[in-house]
CSV table of C-alpha atoms in Angstrom, one decimal:
chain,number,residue,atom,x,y,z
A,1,UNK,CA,-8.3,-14.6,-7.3
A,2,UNK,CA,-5.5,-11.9,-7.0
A,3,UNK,CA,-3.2,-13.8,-5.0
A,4,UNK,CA,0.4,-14.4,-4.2
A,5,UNK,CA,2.3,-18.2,-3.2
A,6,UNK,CA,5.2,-18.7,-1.3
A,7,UNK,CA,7.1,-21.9,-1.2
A,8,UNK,CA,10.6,-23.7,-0.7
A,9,UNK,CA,11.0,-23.0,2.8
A,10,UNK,CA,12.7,-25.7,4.9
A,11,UNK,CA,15.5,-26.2,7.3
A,12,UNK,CA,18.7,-25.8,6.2
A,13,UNK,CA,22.2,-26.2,7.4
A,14,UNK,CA,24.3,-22.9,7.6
A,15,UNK,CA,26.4,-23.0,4.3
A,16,UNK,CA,23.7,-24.3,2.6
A,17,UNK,CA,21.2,-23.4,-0.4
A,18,UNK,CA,18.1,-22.8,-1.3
A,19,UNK,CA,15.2,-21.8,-3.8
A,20,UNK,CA,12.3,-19.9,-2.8
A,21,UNK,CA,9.4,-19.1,-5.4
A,22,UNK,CA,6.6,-17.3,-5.3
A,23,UNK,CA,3.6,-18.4,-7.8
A,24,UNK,CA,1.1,-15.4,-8.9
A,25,UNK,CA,-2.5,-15.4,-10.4
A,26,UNK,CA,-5.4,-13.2,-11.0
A,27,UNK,CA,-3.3,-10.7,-12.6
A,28,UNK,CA,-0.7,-9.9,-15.0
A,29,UNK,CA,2.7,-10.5,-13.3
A,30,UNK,CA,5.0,-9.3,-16.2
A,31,UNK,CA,3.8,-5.4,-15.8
A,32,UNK,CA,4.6,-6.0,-11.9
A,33,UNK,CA,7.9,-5.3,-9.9
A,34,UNK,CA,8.2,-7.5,-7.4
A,35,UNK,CA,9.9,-7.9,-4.0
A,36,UNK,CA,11.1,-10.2,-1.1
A,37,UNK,CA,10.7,-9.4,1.7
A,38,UNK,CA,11.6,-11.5,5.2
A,39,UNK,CA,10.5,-11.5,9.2
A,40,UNK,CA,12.9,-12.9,11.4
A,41,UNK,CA,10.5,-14.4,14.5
A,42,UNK,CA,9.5,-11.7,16.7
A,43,UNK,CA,11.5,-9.0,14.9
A,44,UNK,CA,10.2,-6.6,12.2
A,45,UNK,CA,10.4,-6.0,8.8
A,46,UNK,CA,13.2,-6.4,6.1
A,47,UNK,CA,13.3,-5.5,2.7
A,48,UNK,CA,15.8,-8.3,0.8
A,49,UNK,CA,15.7,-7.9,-3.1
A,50,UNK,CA,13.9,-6.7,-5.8
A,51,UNK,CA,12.9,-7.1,-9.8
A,52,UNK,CA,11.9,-4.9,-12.2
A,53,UNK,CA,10.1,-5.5,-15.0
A,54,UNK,CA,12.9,-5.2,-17.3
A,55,UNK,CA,15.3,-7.7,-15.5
A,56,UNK,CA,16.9,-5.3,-13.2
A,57,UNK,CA,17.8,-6.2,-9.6
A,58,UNK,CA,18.3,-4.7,-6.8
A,59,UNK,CA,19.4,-6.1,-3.3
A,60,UNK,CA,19.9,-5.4,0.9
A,61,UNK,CA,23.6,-4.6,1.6
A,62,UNK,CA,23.5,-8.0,3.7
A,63,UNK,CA,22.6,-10.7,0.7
A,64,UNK,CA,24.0,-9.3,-2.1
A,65,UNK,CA,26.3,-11.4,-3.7
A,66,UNK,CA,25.2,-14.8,-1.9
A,67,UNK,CA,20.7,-13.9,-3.4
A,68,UNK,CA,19.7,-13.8,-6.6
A,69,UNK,CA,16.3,-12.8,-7.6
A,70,UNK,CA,14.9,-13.7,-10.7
A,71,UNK,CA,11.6,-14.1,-12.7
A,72,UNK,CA,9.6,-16.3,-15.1
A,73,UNK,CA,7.2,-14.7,-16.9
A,74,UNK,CA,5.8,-17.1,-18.6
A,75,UNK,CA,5.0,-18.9,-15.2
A,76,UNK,CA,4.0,-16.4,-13.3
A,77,UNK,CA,6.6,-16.9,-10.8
A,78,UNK,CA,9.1,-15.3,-8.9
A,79,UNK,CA,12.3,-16.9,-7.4
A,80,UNK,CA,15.1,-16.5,-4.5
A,81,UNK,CA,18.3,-18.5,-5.0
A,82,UNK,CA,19.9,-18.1,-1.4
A,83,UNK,CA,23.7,-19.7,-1.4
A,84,UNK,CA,25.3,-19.4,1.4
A,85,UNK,CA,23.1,-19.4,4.5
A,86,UNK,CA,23.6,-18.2,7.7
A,87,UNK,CA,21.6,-18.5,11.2
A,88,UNK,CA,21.0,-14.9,10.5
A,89,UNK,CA,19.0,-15.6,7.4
A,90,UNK,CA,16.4,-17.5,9.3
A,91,UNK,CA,13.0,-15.9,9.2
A,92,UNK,CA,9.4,-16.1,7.0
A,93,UNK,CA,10.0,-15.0,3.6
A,94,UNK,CA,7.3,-13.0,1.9
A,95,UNK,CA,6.7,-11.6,-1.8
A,96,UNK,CA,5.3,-9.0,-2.9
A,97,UNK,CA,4.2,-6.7,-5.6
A,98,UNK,CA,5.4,-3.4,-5.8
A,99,UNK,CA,1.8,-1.1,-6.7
A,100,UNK,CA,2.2,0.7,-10.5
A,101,UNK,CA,3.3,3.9,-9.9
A,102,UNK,CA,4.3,7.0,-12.2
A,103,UNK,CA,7.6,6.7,-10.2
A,104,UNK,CA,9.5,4.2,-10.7
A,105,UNK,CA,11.4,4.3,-7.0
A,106,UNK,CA,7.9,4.6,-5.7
A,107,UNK,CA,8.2,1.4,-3.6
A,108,UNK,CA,5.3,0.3,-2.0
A,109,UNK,CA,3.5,-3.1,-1.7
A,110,UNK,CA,0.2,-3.5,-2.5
A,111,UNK,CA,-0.4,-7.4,-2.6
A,112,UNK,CA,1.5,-10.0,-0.1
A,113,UNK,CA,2.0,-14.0,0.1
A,114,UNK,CA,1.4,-15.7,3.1
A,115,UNK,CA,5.3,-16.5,3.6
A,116,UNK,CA,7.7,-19.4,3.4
A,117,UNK,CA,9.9,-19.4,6.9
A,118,UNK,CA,13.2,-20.2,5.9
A,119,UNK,CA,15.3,-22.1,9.4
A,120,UNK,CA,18.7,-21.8,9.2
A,121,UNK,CA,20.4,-24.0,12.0
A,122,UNK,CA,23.0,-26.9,12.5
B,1,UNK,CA,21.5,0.9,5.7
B,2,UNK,CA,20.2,1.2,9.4
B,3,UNK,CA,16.0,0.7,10.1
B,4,UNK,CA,14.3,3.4,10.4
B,5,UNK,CA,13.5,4.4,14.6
B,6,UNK,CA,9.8,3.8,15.6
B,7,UNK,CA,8.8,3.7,19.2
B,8,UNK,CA,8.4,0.3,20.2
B,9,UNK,CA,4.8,0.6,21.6
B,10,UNK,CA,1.9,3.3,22.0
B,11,UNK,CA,-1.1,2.6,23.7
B,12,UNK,CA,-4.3,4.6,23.9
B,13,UNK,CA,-7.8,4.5,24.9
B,14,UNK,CA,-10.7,3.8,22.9
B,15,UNK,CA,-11.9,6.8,20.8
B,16,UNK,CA,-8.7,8.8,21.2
B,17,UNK,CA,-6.1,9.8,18.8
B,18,UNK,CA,-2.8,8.1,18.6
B,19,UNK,CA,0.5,9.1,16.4
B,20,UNK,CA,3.5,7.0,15.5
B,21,UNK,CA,6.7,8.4,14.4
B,22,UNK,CA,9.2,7.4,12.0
B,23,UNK,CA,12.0,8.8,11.7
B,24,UNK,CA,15.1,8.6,9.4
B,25,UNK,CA,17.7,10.8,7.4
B,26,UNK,CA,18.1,13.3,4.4
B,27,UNK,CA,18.7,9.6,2.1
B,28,UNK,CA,15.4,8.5,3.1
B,29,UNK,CA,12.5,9.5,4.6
B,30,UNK,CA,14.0,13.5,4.2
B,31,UNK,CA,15.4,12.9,1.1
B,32,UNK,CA,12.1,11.4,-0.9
B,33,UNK,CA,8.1,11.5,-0.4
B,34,UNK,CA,8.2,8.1,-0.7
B,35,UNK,CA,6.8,6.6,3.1
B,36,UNK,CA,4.4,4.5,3.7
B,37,UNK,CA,2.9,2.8,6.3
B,38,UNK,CA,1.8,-0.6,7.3
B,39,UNK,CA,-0.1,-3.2,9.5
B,40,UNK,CA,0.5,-6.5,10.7
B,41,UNK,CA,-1.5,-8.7,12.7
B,42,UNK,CA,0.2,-11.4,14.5
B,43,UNK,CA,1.1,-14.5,11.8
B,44,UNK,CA,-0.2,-12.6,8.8
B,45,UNK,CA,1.0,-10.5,6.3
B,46,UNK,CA,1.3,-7.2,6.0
B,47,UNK,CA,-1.4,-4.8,4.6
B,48,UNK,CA,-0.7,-1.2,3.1
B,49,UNK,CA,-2.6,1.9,5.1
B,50,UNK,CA,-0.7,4.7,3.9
B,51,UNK,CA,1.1,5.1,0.9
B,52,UNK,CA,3.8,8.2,-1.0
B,53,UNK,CA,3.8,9.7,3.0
B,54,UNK,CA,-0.3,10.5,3.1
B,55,UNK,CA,-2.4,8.6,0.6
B,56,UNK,CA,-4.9,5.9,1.3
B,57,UNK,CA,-5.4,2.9,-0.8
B,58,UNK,CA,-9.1,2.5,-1.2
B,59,UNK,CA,-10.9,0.9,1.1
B,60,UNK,CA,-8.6,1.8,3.9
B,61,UNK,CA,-10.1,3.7,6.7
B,62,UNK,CA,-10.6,7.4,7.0
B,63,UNK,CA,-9.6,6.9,10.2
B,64,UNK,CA,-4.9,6.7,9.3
B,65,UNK,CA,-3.9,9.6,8.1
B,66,UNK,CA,0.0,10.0,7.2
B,67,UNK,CA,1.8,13.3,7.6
B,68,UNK,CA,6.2,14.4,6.9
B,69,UNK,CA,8.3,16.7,8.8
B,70,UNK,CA,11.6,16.9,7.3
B,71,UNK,CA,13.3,13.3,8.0
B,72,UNK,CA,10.5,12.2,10.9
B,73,UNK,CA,7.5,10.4,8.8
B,74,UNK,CA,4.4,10.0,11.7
B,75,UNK,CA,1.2,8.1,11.0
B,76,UNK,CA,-2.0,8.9,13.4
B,77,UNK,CA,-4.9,6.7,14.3
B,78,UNK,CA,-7.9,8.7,15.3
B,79,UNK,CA,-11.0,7.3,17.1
B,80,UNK,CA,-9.1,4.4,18.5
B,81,UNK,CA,-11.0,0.8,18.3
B,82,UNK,CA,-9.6,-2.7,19.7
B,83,UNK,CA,-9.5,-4.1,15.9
B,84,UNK,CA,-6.3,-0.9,15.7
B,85,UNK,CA,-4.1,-3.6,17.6
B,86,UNK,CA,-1.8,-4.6,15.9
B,87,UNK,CA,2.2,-4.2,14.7
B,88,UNK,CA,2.8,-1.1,12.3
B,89,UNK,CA,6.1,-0.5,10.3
B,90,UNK,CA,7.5,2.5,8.3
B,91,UNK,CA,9.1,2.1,5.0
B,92,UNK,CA,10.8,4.1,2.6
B,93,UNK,CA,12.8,3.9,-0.4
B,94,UNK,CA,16.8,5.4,-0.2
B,95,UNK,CA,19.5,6.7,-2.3
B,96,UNK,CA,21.5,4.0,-2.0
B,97,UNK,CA,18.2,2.2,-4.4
B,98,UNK,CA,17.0,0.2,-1.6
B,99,UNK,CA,14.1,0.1,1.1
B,100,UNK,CA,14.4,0.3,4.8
B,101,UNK,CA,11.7,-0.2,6.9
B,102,UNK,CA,11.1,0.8,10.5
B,103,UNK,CA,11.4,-1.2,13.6
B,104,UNK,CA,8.1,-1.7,14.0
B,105,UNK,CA,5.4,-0.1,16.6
B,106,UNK,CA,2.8,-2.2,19.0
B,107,UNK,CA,-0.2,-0.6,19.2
B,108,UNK,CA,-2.5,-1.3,22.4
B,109,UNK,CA,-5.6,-0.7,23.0
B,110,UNK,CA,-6.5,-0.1,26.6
């Protein structure tokens, strides 16, 4: 089954750390970009990071320098080290794949995890 | 980078014709055919409907369409039905080599 897994979600003091992954199957992750994505409750959307096949990163204006995105090819699996955290950070983290396109700014997400929610809180 | 402005509800009847908009600047929605469109049901993920501002992934309904009017993206919903309720949210990539998305749409069904 094409499918994507969130987990390392937990509650976390503000300052703190943590590692999300994201484990895929049913299709070959290295020829995929990939994304995260998070959903602060009752708010919308918000794009946080993303991976190119080639190692390059790319990352919102508000977690750069404290989010790193990476990938394991080898395990299928995506990561998000967040150092640190603020209240602000709490929400439902998602990944997902960026669709092949001819474009390679063409960002658009074809497959989604269920989400990890990530509680950021003294 | 600032979300992209969607209204925060539309409602409409079933059978009639609904439109969202989306709009942005010249680094964004203006500045690259790169929109798309999706929706979310409450505690799931989202699912792409629309895709580079007017293409439908397959199996996706006839029934979304996706149009662009310089830096205002709009997505319609004809023939209304209550399974349309749901959240919908804008996205498109920018020059500054991020994504924004919208602030997300309720759709209601009367």
């Amino acid at each position: 089954e094409v499918q994507l897994v969130e987990s390392g979600g937990g509650l976390v003091q503000p300052g703190g750390s943590l590692r999300l992954s994201c484990a895929a199957s049913g299709f070959t992750f290295s020829t995929y970009d990939m994304h995260w994505v998070r959903q602060a409750s009752g708010k919308g959307l918000e794009w946080v990071s993303a991976i190119g096949t080639g190692d390059d990163t790319y990352y919102e204006g508000s977690v750069k320098g404290r989010f790193t995105i990476s990938r394991e090819n080898a395990k299928n699996s995506l990561y998000l080290q967040m150092n640190s955290l603020r209240v602000g950070d709490t929400a439902v983290y998602y990944c997902a794949r960026e669709a092949h396109s001819s474009d390679w700014n063409d960002w658009y997400f074809d497959l989604w995890g269920r989400g990890t929610l990530v509680t950021v809180s003294s | 980078q600032s979300a992209l402005t969607q209204p925060a509800s539309v409602s409409g009847s079933p059978g009639q014709s609904i439109t969202i908009s989306c709009t942005g600047t010249s680094s964004d929605v203006g500045g690259y055919n790169f929109v798309c469109w999706y929706q979310q049901y409450p505690g799931k993920a989202p699912k792409l409907l629309i895709y580079d501002v007017s293409n439908r992934p397959s199996g996706v309904s006839n029934r979304f369409s996706g149009s662009k009017s310089g830096n205002t993206a709009s997505l319609t919903i004809s023939g209304l039905q209550a399974e349309d309720e749901a959240d919908y949210y804008c996205s498109s990539y920018t020059s500054s080599i991020t994504l924004v998305f919208g602030g997300g749409t309720k759709v209601t069904v009367l």
